[in-house]
XYZ file of C-alpha atoms in Angstrom:
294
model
C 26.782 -24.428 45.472
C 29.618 -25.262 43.105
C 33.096 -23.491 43.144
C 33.427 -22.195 39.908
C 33.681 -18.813 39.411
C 34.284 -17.791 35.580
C 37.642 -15.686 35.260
C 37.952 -15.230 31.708
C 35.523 -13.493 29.872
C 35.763 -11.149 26.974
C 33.303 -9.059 25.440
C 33.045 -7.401 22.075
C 35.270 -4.412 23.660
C 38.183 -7.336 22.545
C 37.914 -6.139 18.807
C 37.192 -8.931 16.707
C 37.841 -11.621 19.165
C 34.491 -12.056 20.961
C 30.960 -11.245 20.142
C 28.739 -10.130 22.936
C 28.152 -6.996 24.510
C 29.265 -6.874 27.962
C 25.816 -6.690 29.597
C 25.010 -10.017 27.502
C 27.885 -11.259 29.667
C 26.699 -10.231 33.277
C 22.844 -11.006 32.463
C 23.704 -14.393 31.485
C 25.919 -15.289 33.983
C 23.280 -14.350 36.461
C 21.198 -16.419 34.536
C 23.209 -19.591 34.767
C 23.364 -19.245 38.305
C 26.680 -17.430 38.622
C 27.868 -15.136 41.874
C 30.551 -13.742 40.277
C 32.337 -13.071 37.238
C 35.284 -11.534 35.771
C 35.974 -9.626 32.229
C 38.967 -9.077 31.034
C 38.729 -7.715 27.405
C 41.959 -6.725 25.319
C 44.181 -4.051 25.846
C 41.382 -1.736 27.550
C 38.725 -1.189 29.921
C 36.202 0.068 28.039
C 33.795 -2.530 28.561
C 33.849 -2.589 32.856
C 31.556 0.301 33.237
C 28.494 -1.331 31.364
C 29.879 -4.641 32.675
C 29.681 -3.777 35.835
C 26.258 -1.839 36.129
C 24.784 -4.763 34.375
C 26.148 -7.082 36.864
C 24.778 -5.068 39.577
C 21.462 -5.084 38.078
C 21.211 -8.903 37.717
C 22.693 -9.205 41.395
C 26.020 -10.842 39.988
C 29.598 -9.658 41.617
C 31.869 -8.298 38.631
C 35.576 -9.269 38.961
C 36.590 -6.834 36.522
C 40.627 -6.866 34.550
C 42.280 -6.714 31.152
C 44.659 -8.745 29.263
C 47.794 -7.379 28.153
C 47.947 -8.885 24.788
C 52.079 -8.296 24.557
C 53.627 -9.664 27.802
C 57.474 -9.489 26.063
C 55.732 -12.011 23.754
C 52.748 -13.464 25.792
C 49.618 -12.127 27.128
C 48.843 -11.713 30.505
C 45.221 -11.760 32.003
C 45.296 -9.061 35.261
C 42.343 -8.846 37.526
C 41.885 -5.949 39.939
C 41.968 -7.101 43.645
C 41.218 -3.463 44.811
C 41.083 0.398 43.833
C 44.126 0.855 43.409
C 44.813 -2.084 41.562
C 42.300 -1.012 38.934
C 44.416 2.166 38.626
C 47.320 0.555 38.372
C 45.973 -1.437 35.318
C 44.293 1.280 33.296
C 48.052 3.415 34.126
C 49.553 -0.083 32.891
C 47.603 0.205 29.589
C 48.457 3.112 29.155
C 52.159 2.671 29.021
C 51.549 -0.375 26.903
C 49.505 1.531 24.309
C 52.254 4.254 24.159
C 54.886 1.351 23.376
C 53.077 0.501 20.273
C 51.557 1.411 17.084
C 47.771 2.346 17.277
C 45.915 -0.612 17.860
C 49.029 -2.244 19.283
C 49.771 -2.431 23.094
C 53.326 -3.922 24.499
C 55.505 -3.869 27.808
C 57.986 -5.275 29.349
C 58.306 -7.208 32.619
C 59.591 -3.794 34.043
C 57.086 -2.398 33.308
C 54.402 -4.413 34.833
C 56.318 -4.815 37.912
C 56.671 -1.142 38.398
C 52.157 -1.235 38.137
C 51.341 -4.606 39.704
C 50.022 -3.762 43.101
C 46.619 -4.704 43.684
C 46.523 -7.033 40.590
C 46.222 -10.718 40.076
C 47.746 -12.618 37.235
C 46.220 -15.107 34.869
C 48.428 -16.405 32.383
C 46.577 -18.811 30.211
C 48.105 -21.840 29.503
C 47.585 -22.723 25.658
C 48.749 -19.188 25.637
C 51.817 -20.041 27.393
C 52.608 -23.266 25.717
C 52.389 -21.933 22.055
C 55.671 -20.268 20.773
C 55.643 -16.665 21.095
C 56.784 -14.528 18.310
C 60.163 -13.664 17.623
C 60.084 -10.028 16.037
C 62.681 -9.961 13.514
C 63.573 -13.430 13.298
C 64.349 -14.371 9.746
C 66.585 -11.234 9.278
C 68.725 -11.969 12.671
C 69.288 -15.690 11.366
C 69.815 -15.797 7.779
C 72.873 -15.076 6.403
C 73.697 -11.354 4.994
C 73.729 -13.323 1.093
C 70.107 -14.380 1.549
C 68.327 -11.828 3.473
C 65.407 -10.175 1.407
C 65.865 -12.791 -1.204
C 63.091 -15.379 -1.932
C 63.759 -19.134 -0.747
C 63.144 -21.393 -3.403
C 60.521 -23.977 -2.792
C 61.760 -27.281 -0.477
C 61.763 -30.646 -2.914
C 60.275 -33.681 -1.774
C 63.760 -35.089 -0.966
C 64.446 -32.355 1.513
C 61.064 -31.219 2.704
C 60.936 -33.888 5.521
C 64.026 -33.748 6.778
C 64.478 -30.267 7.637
C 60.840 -30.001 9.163
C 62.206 -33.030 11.609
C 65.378 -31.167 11.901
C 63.860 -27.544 12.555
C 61.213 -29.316 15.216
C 63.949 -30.798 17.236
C 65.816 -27.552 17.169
C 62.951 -25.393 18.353
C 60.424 -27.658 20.602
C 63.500 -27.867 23.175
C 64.140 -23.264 22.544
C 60.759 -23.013 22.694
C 60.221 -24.892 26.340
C 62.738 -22.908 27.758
C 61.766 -19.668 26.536
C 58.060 -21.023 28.502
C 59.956 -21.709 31.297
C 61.852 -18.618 31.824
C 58.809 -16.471 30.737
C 56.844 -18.320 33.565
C 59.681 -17.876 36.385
C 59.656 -14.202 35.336
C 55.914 -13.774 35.958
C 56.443 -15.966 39.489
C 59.341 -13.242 40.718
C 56.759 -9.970 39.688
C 53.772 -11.453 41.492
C 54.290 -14.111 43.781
C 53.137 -17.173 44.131
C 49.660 -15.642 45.731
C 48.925 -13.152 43.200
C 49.356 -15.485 40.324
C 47.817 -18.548 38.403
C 47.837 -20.260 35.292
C 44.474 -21.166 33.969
C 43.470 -23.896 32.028
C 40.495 -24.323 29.640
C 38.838 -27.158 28.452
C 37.254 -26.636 24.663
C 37.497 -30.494 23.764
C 40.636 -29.511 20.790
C 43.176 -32.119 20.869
C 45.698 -30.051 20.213
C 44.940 -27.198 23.100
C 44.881 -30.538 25.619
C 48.375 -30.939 24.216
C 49.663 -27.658 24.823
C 47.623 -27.808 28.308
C 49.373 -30.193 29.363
C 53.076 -29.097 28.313
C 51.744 -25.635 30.309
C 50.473 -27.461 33.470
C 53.790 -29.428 34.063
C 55.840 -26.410 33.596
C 53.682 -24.242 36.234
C 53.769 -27.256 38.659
C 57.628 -27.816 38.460
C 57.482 -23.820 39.498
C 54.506 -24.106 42.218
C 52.121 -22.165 40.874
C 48.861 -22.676 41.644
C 46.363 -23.901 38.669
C 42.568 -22.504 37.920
C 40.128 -23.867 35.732
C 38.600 -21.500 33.256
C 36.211 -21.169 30.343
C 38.091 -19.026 28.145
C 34.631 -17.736 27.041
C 34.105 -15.147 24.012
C 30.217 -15.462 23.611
C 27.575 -15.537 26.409
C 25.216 -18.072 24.546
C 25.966 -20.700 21.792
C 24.189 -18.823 19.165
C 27.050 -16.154 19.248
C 29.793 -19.087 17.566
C 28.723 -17.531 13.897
C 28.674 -13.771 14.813
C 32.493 -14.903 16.664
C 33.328 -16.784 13.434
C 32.457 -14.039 10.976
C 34.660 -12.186 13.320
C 37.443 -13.887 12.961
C 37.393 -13.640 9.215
C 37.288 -9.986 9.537
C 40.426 -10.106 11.888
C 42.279 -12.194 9.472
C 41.051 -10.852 6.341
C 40.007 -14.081 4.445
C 36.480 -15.843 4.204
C 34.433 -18.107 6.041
C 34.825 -20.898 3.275
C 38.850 -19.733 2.801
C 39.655 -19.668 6.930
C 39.976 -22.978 8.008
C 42.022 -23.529 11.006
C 41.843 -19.980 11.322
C 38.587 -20.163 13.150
C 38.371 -21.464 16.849
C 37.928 -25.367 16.439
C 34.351 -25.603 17.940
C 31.841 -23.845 20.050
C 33.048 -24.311 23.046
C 34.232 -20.834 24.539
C 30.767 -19.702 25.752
C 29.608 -19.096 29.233
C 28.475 -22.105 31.103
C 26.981 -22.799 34.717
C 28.963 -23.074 37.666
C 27.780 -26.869 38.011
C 28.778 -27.805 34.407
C 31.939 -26.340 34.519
C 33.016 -27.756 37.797
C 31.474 -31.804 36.280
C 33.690 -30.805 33.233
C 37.212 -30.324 36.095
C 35.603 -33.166 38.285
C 38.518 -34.745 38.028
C 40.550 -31.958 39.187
C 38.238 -30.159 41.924
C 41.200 -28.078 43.359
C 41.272 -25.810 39.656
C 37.233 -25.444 40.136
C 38.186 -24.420 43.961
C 41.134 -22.327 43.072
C 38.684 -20.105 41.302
C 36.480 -19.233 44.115
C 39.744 -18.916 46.119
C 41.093 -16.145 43.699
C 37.661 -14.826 43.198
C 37.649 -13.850 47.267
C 40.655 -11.767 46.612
């Protein structure tokens, strides 16, 4: 029996951002020979009850979580490792929906210290590795003479040069803001009650980020978990996930280029080709069963 245990799933309760049903989830994971598996849709919970009756039909354990999708900048991926870890989350959620506009959730680091017993943290690393957000950026920066004024367009002379110059400005900002993120995360949950997990979807420039993400958790100890990052249960859901997208970012299949995820990759798998695809990391593929137990 292989290791693998799928801990990120989401189901079309993550508005716009996957495309099955949750009972698509647990009847195909069951399918693919699965004992377990986890959802973790956006911002809610919504999905868990028919996730988990499904999964209890098909004679699959359901790890069940949500993702906060506004971690002070970053999501965060929280399983529930008992009862009152589940209510902790949907009280979490709460407070996070509250912070926000509708259809918005945020918190702070306070705030999901003040909820996090009974929860287990997956912060995903191309998540981690891309540069969160600054709210308010351009205003804080520019000078009171340019601020709501157009910029005029760069010439070729300059255009170069100050892409170079911004880069080597922001990739070193940008690490440390990782970093310090990370080390937060570490002090709220421990190194036992957290992970960062990594997914392989054969993009070039998510191995890139990977990487940057795995060095940083490693220089902090924290343990790393394979994943599948998976938004459809079978391949035939990558145009249904697609057309999606477009509606998310309002624009057009033919008009949304790297809008769209780069290839179909993010769809559930069996335990055996997921741990072949980590073969030559087996202690991710193990880490999952080991969180899974939890």
């Amino acid at each position: 029996m292989s290791d693998y245990v799928e801990l990120r799933a989401k189901s079309a309760f993550s508005f716009l951002e996957a495309a099955s049903n949750p009972e698509d989830l647990a009847t195909r994971a069951a399918e693919l020979g699965h004992t377990a598996c986890a959802l973790g849709d956006r911002d809610g919970l919504s999905g868990v009850p028919r996730f988990h009756t499904a999964a209890k039909a098909a004679g699959l354990r359901a790890l069940v979580g949500a993702e906060l999708s506004d971690v002070e900048g970053r999501p965060l991926l929280l399983l529930a490792t008992s009862r009152a870890g589940y209510r902790h989350l949907a009280r979490l959620l709460s407070v996070a929906q509250g912070n926000a506009p509708k259809g918005e959730a945020r918190v702070s680091w306070d705030e999901v210290e003040a909820h996090a017993g009974g929860l287990f943290a997956l912060v995903r690393a191309e998540a981690l590795a891309a540069e969160a957000p600054r709210r308010g950026a351009r205003a804080e920066t520019e000078p009171p003479s340019r601020r709501g004024r157009p910029r005029p367009p760069p010439t070729a002379s300059t255009r170069a040069p100050a892409q170079l110059a911004q880069r080597a400005r922001s990739e070193p900002q940008a690490s440390e803001a990782q970093q310090i993120w990370l080390d937060r995360a570490r002090g709220v949950f421990g190194a036992g009650r957290l992970a960062l997990d990594v997914a392989r979807t054969k993009d070039r420039a998510q191995e890139a980020r990977t990487r940057r993400a795995v060095a940083q958790a490693e220089a902090l100890r924290i343990p790393i978990a394979a994943s599948g990052d998976v938004r459809a249960a079978k391949p035939a859901g990558r145009k249904l996930l697609d057309a999606l997208s477009c509606l998310r970012h309002h624009t057009t299949l033919d008009k949304a280029g790297k809008l769209l995820l780069a290839n179909g990759e993010r769809v559930l798998r069996s335990p055996q080709e997921m741990a072949a695809r980590f073969a030559d990391q087996p202690s991710w593929s193990r880490a999952t069963r080991a969180i899974a137990e939890q």
